[in-house]
Coordinates of C-alpha atoms in Angstrom, one line a residue:
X1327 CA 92.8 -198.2 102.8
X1328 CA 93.8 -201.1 105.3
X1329 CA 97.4 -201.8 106.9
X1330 CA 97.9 -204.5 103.6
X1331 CA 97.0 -201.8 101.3
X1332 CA 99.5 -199.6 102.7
X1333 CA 102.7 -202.3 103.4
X1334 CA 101.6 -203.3 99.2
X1335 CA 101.5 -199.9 98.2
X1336 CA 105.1 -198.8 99.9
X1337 CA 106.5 -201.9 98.1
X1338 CA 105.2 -201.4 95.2
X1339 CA 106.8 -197.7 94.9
X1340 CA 110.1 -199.5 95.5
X1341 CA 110.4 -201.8 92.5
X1342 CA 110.6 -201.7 88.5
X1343 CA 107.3 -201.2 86.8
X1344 CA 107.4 -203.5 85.0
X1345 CA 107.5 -206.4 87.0
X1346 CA 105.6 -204.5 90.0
X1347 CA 102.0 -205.9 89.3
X1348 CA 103.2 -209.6 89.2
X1349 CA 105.7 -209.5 92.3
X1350 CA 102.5 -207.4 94.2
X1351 CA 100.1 -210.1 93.4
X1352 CA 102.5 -213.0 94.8
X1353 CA 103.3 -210.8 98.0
X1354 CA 99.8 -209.7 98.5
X1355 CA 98.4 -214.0 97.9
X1356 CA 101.7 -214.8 100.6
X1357 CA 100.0 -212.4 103.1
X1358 CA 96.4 -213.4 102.5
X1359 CA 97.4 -217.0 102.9
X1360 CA 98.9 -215.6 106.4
X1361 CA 96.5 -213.7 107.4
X1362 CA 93.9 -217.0 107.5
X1363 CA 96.0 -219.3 108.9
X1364 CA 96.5 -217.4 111.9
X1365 CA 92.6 -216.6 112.2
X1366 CA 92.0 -220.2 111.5
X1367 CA 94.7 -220.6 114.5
X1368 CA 92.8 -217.9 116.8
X1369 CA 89.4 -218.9 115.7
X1370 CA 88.3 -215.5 115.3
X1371 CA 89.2 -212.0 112.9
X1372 CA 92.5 -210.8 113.2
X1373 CA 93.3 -207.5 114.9
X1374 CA 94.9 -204.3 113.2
X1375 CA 98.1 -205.4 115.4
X1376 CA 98.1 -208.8 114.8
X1377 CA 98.0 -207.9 111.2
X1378 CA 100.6 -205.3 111.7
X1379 CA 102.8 -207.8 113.5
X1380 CA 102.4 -210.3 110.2
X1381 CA 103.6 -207.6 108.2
X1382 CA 106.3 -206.6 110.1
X1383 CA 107.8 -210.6 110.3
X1384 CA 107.5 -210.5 106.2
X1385 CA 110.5 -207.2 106.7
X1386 CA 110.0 -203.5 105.7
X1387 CA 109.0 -202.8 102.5
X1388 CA 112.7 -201.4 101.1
X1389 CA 114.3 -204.8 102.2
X1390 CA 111.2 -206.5 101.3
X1391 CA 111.4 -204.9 97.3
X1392 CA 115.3 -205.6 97.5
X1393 CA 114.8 -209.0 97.5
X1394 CA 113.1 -209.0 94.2
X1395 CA 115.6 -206.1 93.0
X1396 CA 118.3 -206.9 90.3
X1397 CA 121.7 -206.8 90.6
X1398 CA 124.0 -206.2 93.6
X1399 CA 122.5 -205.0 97.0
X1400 CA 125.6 -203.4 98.4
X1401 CA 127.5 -200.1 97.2
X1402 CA 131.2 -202.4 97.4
X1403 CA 131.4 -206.6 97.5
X1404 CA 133.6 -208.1 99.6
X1405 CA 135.8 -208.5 96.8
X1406 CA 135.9 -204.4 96.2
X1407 CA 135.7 -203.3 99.1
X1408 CA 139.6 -203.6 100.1
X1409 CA 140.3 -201.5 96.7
X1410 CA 137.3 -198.8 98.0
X1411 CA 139.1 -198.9 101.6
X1412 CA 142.9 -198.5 100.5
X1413 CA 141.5 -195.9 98.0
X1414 CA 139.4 -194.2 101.1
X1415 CA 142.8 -194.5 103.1
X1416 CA 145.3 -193.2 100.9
X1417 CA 143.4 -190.3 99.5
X1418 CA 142.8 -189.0 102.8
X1419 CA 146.8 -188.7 103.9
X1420 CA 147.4 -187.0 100.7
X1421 CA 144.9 -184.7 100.8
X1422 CA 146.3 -184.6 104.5
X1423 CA 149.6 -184.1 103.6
X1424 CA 148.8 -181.3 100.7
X1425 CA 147.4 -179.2 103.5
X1426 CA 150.1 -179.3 105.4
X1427 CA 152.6 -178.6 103.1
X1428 CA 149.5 -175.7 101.9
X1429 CA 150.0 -173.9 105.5
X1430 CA 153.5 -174.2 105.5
X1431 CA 153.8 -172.5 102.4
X1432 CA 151.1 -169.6 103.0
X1433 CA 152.4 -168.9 106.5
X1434 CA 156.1 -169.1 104.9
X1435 CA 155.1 -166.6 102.1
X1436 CA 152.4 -164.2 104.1
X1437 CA 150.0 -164.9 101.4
X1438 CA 147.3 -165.3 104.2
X1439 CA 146.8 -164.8 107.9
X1440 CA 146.5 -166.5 110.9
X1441 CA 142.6 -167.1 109.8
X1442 CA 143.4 -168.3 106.6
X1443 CA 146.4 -170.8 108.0
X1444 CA 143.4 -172.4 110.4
X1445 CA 140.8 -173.0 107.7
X1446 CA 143.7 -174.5 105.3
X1447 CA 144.3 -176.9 107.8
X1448 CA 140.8 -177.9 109.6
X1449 CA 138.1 -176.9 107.0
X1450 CA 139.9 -177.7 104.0
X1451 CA 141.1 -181.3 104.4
X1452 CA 137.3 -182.0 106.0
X1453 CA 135.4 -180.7 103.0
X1454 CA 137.8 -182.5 100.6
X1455 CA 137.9 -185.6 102.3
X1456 CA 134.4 -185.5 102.3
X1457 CA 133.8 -185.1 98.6
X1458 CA 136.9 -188.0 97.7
X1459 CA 135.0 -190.7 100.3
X1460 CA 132.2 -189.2 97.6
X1461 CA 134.1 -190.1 94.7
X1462 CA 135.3 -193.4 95.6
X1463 CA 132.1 -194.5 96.4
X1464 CA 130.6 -193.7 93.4
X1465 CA 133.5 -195.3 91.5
X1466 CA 132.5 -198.5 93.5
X1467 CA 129.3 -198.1 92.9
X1468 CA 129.6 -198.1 89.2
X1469 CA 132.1 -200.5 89.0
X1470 CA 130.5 -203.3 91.4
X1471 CA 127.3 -202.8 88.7
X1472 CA 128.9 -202.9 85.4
X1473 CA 131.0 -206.1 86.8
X1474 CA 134.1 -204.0 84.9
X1475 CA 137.4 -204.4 86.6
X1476 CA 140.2 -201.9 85.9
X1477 CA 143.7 -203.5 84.5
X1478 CA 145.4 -203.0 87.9
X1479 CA 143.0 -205.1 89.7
X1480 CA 143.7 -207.7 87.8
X1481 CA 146.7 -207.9 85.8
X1482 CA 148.9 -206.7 89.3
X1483 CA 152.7 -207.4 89.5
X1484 CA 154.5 -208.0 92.8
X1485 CA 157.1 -204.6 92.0
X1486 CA 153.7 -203.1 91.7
X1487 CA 152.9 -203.8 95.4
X1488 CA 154.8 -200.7 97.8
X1489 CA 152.1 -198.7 96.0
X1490 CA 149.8 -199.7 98.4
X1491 CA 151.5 -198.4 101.8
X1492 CA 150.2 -195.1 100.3
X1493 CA 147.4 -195.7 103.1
X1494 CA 149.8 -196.9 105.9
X1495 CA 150.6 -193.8 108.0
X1496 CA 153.9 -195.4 109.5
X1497 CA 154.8 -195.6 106.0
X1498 CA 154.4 -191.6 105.4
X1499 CA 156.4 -191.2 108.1
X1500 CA 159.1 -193.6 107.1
X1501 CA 158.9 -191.5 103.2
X1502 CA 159.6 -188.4 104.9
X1503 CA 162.8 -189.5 107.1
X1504 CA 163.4 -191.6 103.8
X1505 CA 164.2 -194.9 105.9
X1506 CA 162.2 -197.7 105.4
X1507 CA 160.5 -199.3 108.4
X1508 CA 162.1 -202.8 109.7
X1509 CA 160.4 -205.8 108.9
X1510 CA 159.8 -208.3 111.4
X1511 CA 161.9 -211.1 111.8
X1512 CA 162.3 -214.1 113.7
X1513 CA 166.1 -214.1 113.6
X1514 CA 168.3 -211.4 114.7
X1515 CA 170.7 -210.7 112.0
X1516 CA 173.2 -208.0 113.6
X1517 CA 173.2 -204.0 113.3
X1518 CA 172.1 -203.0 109.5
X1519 CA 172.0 -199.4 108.8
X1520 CA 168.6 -198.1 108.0
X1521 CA 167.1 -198.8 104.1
X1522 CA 165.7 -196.3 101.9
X1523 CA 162.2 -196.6 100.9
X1524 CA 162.1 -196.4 97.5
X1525 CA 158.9 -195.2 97.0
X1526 CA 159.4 -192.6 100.2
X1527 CA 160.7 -189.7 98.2
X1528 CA 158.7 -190.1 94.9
X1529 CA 155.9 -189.9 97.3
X1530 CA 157.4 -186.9 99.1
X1531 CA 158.3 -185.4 96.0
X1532 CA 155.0 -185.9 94.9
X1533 CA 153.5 -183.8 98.3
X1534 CA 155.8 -181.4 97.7
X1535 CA 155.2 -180.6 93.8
X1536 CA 151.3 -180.7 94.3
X1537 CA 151.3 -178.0 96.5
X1538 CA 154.1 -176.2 94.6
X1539 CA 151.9 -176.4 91.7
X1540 CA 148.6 -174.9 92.9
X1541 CA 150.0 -172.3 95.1
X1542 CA 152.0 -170.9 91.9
X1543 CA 149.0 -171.4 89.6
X1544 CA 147.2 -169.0 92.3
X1545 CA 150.3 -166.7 92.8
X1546 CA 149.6 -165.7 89.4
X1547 CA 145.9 -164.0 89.9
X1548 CA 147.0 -163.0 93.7
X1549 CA 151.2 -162.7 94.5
X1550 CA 151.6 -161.4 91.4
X1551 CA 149.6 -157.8 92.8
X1552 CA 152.2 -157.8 95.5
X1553 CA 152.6 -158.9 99.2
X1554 CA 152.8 -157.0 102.4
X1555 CA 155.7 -158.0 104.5
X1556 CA 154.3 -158.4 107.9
X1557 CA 157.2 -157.0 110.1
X1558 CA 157.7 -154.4 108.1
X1559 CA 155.0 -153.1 106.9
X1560 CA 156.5 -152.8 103.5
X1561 CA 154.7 -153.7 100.2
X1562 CA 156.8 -156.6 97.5
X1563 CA 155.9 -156.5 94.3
X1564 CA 157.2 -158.8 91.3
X1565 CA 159.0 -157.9 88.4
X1566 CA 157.9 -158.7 85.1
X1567 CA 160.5 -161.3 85.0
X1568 CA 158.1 -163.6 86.8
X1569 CA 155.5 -163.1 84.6
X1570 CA 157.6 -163.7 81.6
X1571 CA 158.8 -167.2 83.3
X1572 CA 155.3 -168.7 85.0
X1573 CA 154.3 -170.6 81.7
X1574 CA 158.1 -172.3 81.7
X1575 CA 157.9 -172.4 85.4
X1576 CA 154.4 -174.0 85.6
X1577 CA 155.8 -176.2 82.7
X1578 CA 158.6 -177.5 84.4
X1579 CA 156.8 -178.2 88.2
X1580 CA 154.3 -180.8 85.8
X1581 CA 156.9 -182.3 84.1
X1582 CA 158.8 -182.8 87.3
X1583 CA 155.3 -184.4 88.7
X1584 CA 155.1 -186.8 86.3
X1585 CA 158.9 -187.9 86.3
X1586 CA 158.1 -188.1 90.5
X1587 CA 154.9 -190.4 89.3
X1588 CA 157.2 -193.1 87.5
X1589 CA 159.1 -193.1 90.2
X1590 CA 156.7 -194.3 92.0
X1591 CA 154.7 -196.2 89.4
X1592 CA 157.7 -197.8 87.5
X1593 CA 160.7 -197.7 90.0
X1594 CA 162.5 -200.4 88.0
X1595 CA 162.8 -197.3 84.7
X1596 CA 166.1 -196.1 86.5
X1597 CA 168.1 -195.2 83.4
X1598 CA 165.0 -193.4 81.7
X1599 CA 163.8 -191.6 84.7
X1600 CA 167.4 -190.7 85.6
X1601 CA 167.6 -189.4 82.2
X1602 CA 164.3 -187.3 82.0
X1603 CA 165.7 -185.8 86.1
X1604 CA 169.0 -184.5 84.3
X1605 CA 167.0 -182.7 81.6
X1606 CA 164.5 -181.1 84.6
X1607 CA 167.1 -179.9 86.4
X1608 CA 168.8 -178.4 82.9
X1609 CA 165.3 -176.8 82.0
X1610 CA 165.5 -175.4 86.0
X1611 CA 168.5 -174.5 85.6
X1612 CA 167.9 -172.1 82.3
X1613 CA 165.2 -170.7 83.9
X1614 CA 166.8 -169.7 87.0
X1615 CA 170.3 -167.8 84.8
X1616 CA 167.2 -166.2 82.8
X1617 CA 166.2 -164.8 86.0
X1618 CA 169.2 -164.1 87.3
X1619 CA 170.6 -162.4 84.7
X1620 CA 167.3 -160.0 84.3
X1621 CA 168.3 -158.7 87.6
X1622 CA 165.4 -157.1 88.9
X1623 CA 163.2 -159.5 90.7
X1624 CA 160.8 -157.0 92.8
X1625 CA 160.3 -153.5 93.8
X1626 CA 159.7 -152.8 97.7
X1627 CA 157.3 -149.6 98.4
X1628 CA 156.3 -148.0 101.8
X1629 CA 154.8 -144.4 102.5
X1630 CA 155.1 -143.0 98.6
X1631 CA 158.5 -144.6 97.9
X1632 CA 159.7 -147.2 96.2
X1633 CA 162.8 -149.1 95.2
X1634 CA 163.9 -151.9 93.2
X1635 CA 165.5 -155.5 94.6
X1636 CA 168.1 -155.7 92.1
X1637 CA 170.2 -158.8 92.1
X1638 CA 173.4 -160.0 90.3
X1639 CA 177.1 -160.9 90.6
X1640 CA 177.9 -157.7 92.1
X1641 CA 175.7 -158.7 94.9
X1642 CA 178.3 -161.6 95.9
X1643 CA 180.7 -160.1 98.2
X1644 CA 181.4 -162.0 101.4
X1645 CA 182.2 -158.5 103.0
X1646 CA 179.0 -157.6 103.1
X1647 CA 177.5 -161.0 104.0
X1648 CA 179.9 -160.7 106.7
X1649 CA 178.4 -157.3 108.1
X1650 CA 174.6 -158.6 107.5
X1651 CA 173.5 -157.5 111.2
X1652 CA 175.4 -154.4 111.0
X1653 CA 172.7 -153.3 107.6
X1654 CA 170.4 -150.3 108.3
X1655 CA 166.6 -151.1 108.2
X1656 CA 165.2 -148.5 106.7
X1657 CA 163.2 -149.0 103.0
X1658 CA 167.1 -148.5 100.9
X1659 CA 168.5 -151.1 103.9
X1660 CA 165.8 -153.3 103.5
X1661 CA 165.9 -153.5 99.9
X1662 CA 170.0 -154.1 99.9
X1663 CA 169.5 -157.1 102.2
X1664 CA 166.6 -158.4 100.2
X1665 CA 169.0 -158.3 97.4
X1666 CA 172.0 -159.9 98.7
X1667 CA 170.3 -162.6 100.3
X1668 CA 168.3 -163.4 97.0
X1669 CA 171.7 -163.4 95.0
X1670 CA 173.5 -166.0 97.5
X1671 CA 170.5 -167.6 97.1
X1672 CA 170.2 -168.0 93.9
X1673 CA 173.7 -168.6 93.1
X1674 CA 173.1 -171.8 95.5
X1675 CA 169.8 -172.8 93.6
X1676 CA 171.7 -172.8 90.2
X1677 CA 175.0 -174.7 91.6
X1678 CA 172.5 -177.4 93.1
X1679 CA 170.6 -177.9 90.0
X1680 CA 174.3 -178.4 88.1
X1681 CA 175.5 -181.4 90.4
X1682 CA 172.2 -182.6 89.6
X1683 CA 172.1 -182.8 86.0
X1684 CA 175.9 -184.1 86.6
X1685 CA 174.5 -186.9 88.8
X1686 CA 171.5 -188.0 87.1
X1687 CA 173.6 -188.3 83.9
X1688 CA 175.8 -189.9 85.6
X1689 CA 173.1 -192.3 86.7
X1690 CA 171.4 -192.5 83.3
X1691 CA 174.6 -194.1 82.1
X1692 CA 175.7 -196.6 84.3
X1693 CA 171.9 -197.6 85.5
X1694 CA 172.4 -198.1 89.5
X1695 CA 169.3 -197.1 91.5

């Protein structure tokens, strides 16, 4: 088989079968026809590299069978490829961000060491930034082919636009100081105090609530067994309470995702969103007097003996919060703490969640932002 046999026969593998045998025979005629006029030019036969040098003027075979190929030859066109980029962009400080917030949360609660803190925030983000650059491809892909355009690409509004500093990282920064970064101006127009981003803490809400969600979806196969406490040495195990209150709990974290996601998708719903905020915080607020009122939240073992963290209004004396430093540290001491501090805690939590149905309502009704 001769070099022409070869360059025919790589093309050929390259394009649809049905239309191979037709687009060969016009190549191979293009390269005959070639072929002679250089002899003719030489006057004499044409050597295996001046026939390989032919071939390699008429391209490699993959470009060569992409010429007759239907259909796009790129993954994005120049008009998709801003969409694939922002997408790229964006995805990649949230996933980012989640990790972040992740290690925070495991190093916070002990739920994994030092090792386990590293990979969270090195390995992690890598491999799933790898697989959403995957993704987003793909979605490119099938979308550049199919010549099908998604409603926000082409029916966008202006109110729609802050969206899109989801892939600035000076924006991130500006959602989680919740200012809003100065815009540039010819003119100066005095001392302004700094703006709120609007979409800067529906964004951090959003952070914040993700990882919320899948660390208490996997407290419930692994904290739920118990936790050592590292300085102690002491082992914390939940009371059934918890168990009884992570549907409602899980529940309540989803809805409160969402109502952050119209706050960031439909910013101009203020009375409705302030609306569905006052009954979140009423649901949070149930859930937390159900706990509350069960009193015992765990049971703190070491060496054989155990005892119970049990927490209520008797808990709230400021004479012992006063004499916090003065507690013993033994398993009973240890436990007492645990249970006052959980109490004032608590009590806190609740009062918080009541201003905030009081001020969303409040909201609701007269409709300000």
């Amino acid at each position: 088989m001769d070099l022409l046999e070869h360059y025919l026969g790589a093309v050929a593998a390259q394009l649809v079968k049905d239309q191979r045998e037709d687009i060969i025979a016009e190549l191979q005629d293009t390269l005959l026809n070639q072929f002679e006029e250089k002899e003719a030019a030489l006057g004499r036969g044409l050597t295996d590299n001046e026939r390989e040098a032919i071939l390699r003027e008429m391209g490699h075979p993959l470009v060569v069978a992409a010429r007759y190929g239907k259909g796009p030859q790129h993954l994005a066109g120049p008009d998709l490829f801003p969409w694939w980029l922002f997408a790229v962009k964006a995805g990649l400080l949230i996933i980012l961000a989640l990790h972040l917030v992740d290690v925070f949360f495991t190093m916070l609660t002990g739920l994994g060491g030092f090792q386990d803190a590293i990979r969270q925030l090195f390995i992690i983000p890598f491999e799933g930034g790898l697989v959403w650059i995957g993704i987003a491809t793909v979605a490119a892909y099938v979308i550049e082919r199919t010549g099908w355009r998604p409603g926000f690409m082409t029916d966008w509004r202006v109110k729609d636009l802050p969206v899109l500093k989801l892939s600035d990282p000076a924006a991130w920064g500006a959602a989680m100081t919740g200012e809003k970064e100065k815009p540039a101006s010819a003119t100066w127009s005095g001392s302004r105090s700094p703006a709120r981003w609007p979409a800067g803490e529906a964004i951090f809400g959003i952070i914040v609530i993700g990882v919320f969600i899948a660390w208490w979806g996997g407290f419930q196969t692994s904290g739920m067994e118990g936790v050592t406490l590292s300085r102690t040495g002491e082992f914390l195990t939940v009371a059934p309470i918890w168990s009884a209150n992570f549907v409602p709990i899980l529940l309540l974290a989803i809805g409160q995702l969402w109502i952050e996601l119209l706050r960031l998708m439909r910013p101009q719903w203020v009375r409705f969103i302030a609306g569905l905020q006052a009954v979140a915080a009423g649901v949070g607020l149930a859930i937390l007097w159900t706990i509350f009122e069960a009193g015992h939240w765990f049971t703190l073992s070491n060496d054989g003996s155990s005892i119970r963290v049990f927490g209520g209004w008797s808990q709230l004396v400021l004479e012992r919060l006063r004499a916090f430093d003065d507690g013993q540290r033994d398993l009973i001491g240890n436990a007492s703490t645990l249970s006052m501090i959980l109490s004032w805690v608590f009590v806190g939590a609740m009062l918080s969640l009541a201003f905030a149905v009081l001020r969303h309502l409040v909201k609701a009704i007269r409709g300000n932002a």
